[in-house]
PDB file of C-alpha atoms and ligand atoms in Angstrom:
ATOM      1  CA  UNK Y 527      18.156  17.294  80.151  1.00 43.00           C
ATOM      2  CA  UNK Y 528      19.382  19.283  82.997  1.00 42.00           C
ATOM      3  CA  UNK Y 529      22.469  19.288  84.341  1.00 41.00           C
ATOM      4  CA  UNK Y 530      24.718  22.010  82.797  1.00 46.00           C
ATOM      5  CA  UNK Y 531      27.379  24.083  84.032  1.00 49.00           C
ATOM      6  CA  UNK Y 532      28.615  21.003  86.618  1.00 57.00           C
ATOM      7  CA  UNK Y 533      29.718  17.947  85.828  1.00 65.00           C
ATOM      8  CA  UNK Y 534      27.505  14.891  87.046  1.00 71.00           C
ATOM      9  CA  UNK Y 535      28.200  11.641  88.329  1.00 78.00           C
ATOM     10  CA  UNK Y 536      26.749   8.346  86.264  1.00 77.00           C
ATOM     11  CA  UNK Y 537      24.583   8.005  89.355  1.00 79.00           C
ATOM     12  CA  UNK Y 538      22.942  11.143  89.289  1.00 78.00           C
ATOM     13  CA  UNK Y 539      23.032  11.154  85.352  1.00 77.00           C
ATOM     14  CA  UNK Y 540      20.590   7.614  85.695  1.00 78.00           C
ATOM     15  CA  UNK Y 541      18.313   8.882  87.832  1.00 82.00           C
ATOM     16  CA  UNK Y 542      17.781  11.572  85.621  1.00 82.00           C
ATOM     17  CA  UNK Y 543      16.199   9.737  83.702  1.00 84.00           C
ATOM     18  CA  UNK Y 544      13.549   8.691  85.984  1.00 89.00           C
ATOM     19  CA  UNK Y 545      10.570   9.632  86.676  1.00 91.00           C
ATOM     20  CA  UNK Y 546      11.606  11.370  90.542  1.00 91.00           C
ATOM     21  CA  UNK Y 547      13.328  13.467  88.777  1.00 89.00           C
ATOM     22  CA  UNK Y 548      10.781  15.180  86.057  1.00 91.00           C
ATOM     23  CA  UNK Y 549       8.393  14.806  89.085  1.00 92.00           C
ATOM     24  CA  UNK Y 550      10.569  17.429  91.226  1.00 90.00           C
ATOM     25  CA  UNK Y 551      11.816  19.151  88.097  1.00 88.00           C
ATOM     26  CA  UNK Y 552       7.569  20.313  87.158  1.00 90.00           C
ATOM     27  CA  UNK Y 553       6.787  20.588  90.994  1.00 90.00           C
ATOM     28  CA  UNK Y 554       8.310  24.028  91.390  1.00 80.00           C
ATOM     29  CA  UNK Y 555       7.263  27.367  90.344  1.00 71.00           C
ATOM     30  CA  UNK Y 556       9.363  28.001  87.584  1.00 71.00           C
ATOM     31  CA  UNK Y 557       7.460  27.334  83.833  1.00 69.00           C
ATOM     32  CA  UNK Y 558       9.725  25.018  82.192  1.00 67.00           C
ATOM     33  CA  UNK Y 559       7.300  26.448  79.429  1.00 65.00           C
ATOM     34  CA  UNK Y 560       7.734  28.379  76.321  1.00 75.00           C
ATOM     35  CA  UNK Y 561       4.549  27.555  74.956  1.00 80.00           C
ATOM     36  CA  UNK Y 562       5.870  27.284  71.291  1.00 91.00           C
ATOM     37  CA  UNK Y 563       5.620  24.471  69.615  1.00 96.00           C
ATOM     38  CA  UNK Y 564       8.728  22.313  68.363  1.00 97.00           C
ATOM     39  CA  UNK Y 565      11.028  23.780  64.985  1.00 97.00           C
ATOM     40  CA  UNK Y 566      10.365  20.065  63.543  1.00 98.00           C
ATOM     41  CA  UNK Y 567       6.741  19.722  63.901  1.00 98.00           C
ATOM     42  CA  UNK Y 568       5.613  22.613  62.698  1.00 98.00           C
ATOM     43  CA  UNK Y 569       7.697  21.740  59.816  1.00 98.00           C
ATOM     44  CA  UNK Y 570       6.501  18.204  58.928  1.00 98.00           C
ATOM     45  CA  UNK Y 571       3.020  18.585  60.657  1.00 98.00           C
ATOM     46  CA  UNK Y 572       1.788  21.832  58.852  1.00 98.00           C
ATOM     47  CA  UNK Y 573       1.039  20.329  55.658  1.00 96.00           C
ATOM     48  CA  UNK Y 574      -0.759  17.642  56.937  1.00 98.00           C
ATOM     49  CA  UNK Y 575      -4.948  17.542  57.421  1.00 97.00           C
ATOM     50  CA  UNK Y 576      -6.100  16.628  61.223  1.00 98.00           C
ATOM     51  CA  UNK Y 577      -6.878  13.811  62.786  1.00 98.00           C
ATOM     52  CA  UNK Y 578      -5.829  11.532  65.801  1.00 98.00           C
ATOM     53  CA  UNK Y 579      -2.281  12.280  67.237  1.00 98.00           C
ATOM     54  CA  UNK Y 580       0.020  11.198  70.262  1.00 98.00           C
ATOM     55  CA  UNK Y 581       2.638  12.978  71.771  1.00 98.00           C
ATOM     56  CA  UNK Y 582       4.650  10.666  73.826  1.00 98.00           C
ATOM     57  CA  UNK Y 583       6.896  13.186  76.511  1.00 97.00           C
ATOM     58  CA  UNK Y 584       4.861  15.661  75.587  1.00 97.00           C
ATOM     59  CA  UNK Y 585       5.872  17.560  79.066  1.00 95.00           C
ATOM     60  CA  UNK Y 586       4.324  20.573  79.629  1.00 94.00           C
ATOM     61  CA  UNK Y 587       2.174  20.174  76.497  1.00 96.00           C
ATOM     62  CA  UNK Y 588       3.564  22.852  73.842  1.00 96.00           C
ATOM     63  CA  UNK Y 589       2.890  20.534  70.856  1.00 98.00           C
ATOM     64  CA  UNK Y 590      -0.568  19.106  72.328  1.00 98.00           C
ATOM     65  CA  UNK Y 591      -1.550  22.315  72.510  1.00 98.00           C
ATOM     66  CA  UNK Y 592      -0.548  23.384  69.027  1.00 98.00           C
ATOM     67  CA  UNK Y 593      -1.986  20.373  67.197  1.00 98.00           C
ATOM     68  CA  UNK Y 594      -5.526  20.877  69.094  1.00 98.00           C
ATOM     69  CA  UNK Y 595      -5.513  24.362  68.167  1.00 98.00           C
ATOM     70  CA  UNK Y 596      -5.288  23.135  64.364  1.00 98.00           C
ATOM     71  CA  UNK Y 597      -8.075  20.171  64.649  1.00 98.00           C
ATOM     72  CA  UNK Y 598      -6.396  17.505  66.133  1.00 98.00           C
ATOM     73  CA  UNK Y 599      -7.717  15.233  68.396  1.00 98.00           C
ATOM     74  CA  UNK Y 600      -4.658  14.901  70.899  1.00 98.00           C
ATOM     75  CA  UNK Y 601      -3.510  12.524  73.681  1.00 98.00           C
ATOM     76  CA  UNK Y 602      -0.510  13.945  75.639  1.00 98.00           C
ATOM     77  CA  UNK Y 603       1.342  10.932  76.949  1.00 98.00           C
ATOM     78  CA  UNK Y 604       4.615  10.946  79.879  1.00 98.00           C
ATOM     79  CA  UNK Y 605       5.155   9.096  82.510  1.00 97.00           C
ATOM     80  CA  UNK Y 606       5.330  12.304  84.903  1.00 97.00           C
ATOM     81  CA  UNK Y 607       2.305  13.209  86.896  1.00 96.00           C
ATOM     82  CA  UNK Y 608       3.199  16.689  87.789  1.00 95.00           C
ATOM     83  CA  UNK Y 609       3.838  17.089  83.874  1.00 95.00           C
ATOM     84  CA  UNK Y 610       0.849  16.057  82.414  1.00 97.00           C
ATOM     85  CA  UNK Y 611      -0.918  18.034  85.559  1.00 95.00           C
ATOM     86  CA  UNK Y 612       1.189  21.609  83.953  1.00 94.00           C
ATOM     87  CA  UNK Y 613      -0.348  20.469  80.140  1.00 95.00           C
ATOM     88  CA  UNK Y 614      -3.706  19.800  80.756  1.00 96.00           C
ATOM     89  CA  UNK Y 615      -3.671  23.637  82.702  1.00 94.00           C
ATOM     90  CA  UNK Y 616      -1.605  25.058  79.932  1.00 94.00           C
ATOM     91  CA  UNK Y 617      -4.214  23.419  78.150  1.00 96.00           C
ATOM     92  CA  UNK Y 618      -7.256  24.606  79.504  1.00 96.00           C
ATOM     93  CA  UNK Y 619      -5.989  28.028  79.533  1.00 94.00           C
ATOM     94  CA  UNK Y 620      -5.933  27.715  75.419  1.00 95.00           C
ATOM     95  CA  UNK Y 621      -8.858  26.592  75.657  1.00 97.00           C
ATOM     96  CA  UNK Y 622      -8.641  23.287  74.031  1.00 98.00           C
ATOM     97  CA  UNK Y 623      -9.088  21.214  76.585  1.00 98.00           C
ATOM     98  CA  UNK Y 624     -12.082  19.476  75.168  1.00 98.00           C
ATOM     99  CA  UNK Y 625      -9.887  18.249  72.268  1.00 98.00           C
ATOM    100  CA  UNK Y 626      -7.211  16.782  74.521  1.00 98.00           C
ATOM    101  CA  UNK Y 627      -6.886  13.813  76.828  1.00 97.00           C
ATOM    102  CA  UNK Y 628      -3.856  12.717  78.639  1.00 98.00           C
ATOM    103  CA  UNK Y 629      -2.336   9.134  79.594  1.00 97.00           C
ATOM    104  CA  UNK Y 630       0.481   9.134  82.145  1.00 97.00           C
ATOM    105  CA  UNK Y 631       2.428   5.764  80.658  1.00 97.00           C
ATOM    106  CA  UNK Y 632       6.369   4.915  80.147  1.00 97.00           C
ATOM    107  CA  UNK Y 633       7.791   5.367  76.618  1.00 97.00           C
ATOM    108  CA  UNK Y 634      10.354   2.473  78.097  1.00 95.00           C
ATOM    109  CA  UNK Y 635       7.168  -0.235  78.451  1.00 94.00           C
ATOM    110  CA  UNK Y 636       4.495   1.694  76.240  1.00 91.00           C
ATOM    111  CA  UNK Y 637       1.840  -0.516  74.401  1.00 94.00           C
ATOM    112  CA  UNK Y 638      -0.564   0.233  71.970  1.00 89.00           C
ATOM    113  CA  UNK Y 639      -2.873  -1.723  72.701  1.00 88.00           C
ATOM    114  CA  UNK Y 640      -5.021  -1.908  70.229  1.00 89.00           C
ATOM    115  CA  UNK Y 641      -5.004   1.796  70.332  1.00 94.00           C
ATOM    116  CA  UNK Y 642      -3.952   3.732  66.575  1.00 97.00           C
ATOM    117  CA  UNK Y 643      -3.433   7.635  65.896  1.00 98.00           C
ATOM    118  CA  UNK Y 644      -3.162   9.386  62.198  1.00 98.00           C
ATOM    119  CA  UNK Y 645       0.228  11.068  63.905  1.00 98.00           C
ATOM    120  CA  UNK Y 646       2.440   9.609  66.712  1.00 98.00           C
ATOM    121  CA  UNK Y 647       5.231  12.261  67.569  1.00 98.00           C
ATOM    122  CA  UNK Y 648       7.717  12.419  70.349  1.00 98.00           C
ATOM    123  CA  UNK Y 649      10.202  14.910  71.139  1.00 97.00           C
ATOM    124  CA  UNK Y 650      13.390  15.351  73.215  1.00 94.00           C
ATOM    125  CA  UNK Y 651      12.979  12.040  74.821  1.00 93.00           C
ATOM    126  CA  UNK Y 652      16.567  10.369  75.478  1.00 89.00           C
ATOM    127  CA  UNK Y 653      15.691   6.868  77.319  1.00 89.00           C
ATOM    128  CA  UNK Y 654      19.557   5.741  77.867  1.00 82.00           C
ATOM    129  CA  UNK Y 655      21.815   3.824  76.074  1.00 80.00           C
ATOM    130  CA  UNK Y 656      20.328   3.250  73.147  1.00 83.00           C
ATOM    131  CA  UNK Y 657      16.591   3.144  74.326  1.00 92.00           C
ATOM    132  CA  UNK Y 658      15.049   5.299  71.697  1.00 96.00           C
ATOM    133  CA  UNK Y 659      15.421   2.384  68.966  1.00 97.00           C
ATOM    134  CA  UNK Y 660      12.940  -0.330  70.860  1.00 96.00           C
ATOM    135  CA  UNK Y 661      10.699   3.264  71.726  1.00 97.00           C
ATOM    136  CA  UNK Y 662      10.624   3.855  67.739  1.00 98.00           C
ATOM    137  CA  UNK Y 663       9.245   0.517  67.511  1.00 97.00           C
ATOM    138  CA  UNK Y 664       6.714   0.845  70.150  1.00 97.00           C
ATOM    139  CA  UNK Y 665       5.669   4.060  68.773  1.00 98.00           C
ATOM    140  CA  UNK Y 666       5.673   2.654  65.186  1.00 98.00           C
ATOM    141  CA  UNK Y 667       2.782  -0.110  66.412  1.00 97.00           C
ATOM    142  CA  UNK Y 668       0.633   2.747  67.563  1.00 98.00           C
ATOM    143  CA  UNK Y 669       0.565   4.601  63.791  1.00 98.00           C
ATOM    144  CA  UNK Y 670      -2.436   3.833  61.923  1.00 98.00           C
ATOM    145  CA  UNK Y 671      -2.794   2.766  58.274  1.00 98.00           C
ATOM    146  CA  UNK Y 672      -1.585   5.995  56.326  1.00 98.00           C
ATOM    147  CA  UNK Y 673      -0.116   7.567  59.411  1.00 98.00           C
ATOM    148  CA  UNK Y 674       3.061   9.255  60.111  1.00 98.00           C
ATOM    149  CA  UNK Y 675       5.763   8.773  62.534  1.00 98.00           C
ATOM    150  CA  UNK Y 676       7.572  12.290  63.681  1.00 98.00           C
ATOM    151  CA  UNK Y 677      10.896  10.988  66.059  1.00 98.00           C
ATOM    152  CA  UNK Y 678      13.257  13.985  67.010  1.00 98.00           C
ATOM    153  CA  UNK Y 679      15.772  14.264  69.687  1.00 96.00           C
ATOM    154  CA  UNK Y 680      19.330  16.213  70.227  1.00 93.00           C
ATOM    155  CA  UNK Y 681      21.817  14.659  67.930  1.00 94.00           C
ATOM    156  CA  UNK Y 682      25.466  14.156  69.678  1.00 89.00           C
ATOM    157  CA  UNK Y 683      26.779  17.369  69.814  1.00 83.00           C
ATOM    158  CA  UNK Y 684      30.040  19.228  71.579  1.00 74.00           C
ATOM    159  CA  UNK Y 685      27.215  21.187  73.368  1.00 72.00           C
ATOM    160  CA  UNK Y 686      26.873  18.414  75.753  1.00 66.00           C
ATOM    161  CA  UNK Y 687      30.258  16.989  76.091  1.00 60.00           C
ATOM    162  CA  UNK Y 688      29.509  17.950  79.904  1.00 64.00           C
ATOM    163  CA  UNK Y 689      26.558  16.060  80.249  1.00 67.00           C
ATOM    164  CA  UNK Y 690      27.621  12.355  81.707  1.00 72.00           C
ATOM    165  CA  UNK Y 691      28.637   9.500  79.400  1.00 75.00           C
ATOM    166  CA  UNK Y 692      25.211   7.718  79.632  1.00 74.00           C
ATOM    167  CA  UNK Y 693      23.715  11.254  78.682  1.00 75.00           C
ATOM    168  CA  UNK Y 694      25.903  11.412  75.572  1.00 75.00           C
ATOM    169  CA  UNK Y 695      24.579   7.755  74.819  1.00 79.00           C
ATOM    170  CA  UNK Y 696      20.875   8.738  75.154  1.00 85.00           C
ATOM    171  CA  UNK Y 697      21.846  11.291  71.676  1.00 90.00           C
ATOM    172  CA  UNK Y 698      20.831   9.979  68.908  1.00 94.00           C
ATOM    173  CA  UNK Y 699      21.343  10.546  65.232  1.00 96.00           C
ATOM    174  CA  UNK Y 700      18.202   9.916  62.973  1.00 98.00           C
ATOM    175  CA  UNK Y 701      19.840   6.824  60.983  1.00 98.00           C
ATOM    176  CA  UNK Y 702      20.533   4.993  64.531  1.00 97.00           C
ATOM    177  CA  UNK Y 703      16.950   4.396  64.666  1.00 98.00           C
ATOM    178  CA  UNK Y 704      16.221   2.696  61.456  1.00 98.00           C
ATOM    179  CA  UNK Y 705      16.788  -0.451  62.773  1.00 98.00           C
ATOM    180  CA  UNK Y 706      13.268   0.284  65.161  1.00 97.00           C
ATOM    181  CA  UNK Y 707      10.943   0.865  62.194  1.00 98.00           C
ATOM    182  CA  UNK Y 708       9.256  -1.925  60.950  1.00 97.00           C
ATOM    183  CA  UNK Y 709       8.917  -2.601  57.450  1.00 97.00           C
ATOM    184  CA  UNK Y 710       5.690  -1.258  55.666  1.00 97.00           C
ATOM    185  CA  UNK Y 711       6.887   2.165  56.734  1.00 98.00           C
ATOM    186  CA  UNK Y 712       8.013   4.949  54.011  1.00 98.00           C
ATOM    187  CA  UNK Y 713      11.101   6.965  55.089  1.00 98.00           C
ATOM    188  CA  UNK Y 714      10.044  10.256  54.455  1.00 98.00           C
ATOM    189  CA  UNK Y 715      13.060  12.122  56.020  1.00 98.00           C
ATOM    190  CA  UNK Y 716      16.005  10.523  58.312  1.00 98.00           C
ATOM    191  CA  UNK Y 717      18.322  13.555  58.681  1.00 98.00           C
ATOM    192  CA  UNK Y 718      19.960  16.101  61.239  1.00 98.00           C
ATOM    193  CA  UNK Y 719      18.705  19.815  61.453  1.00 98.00           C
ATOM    194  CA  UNK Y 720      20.393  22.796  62.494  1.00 96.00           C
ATOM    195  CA  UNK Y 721      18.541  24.934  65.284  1.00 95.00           C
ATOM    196  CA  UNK Y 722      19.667  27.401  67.237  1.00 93.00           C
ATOM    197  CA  UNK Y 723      18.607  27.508  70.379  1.00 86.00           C
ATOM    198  CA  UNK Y 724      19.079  29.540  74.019  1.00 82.00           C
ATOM    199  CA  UNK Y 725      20.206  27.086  76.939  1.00 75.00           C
ATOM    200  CA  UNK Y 726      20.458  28.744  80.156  1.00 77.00           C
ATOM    201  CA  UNK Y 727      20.519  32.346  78.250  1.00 84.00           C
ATOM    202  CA  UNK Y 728      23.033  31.052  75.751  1.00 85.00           C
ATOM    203  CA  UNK Y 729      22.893  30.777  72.449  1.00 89.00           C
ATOM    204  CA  UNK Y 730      23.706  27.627  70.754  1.00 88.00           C
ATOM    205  CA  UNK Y 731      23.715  25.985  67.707  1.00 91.00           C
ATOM    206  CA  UNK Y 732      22.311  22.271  67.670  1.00 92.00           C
ATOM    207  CA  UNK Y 733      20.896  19.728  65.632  1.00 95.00           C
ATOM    208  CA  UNK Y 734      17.816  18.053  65.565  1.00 97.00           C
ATOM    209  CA  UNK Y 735      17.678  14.137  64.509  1.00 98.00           C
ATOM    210  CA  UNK Y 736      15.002  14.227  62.829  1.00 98.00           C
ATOM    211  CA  UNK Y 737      13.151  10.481  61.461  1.00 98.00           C
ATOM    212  CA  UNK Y 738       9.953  11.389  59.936  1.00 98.00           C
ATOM    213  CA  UNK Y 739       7.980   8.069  58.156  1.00 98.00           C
ATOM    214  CA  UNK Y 740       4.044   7.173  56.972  1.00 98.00           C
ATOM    215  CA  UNK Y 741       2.870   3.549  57.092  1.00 98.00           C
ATOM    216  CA  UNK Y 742       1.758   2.251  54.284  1.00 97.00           C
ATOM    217  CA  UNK Y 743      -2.217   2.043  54.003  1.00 95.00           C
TER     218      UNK Y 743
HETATM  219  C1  SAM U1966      13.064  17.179  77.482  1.00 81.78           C
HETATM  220  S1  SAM U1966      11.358  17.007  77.939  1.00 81.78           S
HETATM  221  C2  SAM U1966      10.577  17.367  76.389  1.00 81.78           C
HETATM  222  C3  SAM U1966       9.135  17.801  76.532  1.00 81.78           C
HETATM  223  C4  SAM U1966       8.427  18.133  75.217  1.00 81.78           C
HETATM  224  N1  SAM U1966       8.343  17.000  74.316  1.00 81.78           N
HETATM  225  C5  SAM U1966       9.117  19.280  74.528  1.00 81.78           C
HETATM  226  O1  SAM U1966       9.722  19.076  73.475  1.00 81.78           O
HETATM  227  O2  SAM U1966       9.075  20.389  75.065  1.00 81.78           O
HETATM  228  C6  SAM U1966      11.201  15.246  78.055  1.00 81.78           C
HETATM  229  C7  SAM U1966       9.835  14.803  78.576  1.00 81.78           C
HETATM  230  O3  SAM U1966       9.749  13.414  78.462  1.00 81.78           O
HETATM  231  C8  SAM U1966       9.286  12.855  79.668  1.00 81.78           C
HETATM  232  N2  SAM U1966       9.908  11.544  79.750  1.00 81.78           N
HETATM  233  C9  SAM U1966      11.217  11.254  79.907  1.00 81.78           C
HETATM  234  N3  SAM U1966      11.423   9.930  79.866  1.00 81.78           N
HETATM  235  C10 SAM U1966      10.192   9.367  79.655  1.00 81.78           C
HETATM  236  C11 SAM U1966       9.741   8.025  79.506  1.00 81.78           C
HETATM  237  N4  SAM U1966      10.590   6.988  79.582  1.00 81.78           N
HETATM  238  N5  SAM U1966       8.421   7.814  79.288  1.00 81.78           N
HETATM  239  C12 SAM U1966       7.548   8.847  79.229  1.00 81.78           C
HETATM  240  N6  SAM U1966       7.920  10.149  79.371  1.00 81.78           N
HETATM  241  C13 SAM U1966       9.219  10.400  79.578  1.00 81.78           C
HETATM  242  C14 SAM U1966       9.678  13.805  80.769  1.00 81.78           C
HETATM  243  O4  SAM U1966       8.802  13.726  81.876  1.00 81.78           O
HETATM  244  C15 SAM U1966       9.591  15.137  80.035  1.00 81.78           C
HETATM  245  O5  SAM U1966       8.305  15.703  80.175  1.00 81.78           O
END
């Protein structure tokens, strides 16, 4: 989420969250890319058989990229340009491009539209104050019949205590977004992980809130 090392006014927290602000962030040179796919995918994801899937902030396109490579027929979905521009390279490079498409849309006013996918995942997406529970019910509409759900973000954590206050609101724990699933879905895990991870060549230990459900068929 950017940020660290200096504290942030509210102002600068907000726009953050904005689209400017990924725009500039994938403009540069620097790879914001590992290329590995997310701890919590691969975990919930492996066991499953291929079919449709969405990844809504999918960024530079780590977890697009690692579901095509195993049969899945992926749409990478943010609402930055300049991101989804990095993925579909990083994409074509692993040459999977012909099992991808991309759709640059906000996870804020995101419909489905009639569309459905057999796995709607998002990652690391922190809308503020409290967003994520109306985007877990957007998402939710877009899982077809059998389908799963995979929601993860960064549970609260002393590791951002010097992040802004509406950054420490975007956290989320796992339960918090019950109240966005609609009923006919099976709560398949609603917990926080620990993960390590390195943040600006640090090591730290986090936790990932981790809601994983399948709709009933
Ligand atoms: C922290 S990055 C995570 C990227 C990727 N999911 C991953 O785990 O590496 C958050 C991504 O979500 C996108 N994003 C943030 N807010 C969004 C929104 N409201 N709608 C769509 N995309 C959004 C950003 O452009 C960025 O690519």
């Amino acid at each position: 989420m950017g940020g660290h090392g200096h504290r942030i006014t509210e102002e600068e927290a907000a726009a953050m969250f904005e689209p400017p602000s990924w725009e500039q962030r994938y403009s540069g040179e620097e790879e914001v890319w590992s290329g590995n796919p997310n701890t919590q995918l691969v975990a919930e994801v492996s066991g499953l058989g291929p079919g449709t899937a969405l990844d809504v902030g999918c960024g530079e396109g780590g977890d697009v990229i690692w579901l095509a490579r195993r049969g899945w027929r992926v749409t990478g979905a943010d609402f930055s340009a300049n991101g989804l521009a990095r993925a579909a390279r990083h994409a074509a490079e692993a040459r999977v491009a012909d099992r991808v498409d991309w759709w640059q849309v906000d996870a804020r006013a995101f419909t489905a539209g009639g569309r459905s996918y057999d796995l709607v995942t998002t990652h690391f997406l922190h809308p503020p104050d409290g967003g994520m529970v109306q985007v877990t019910t957007r998402l939710s509409e877009a899982v077809a019949p059998g389908g799963h759900l995979l929601v993860v973000g960064h549970a609260p954590s002393e590791v951002f205590t010097q992040l802004a206050a509406s950054h420490r609101r975007a956290m989320f724990l796992a339960e918090d977004l019950l109240p966005g699933l609609p009923d006919g879905f099976e709560i398949l895990v609603a917990e926080q992980r620990p993960r390590t991870m390195t943040r600006d060549g640090v090591t730290v230990d986090v936790h990932d809130s981790t809601l994983f459900a399948r709709r009933a068929t």
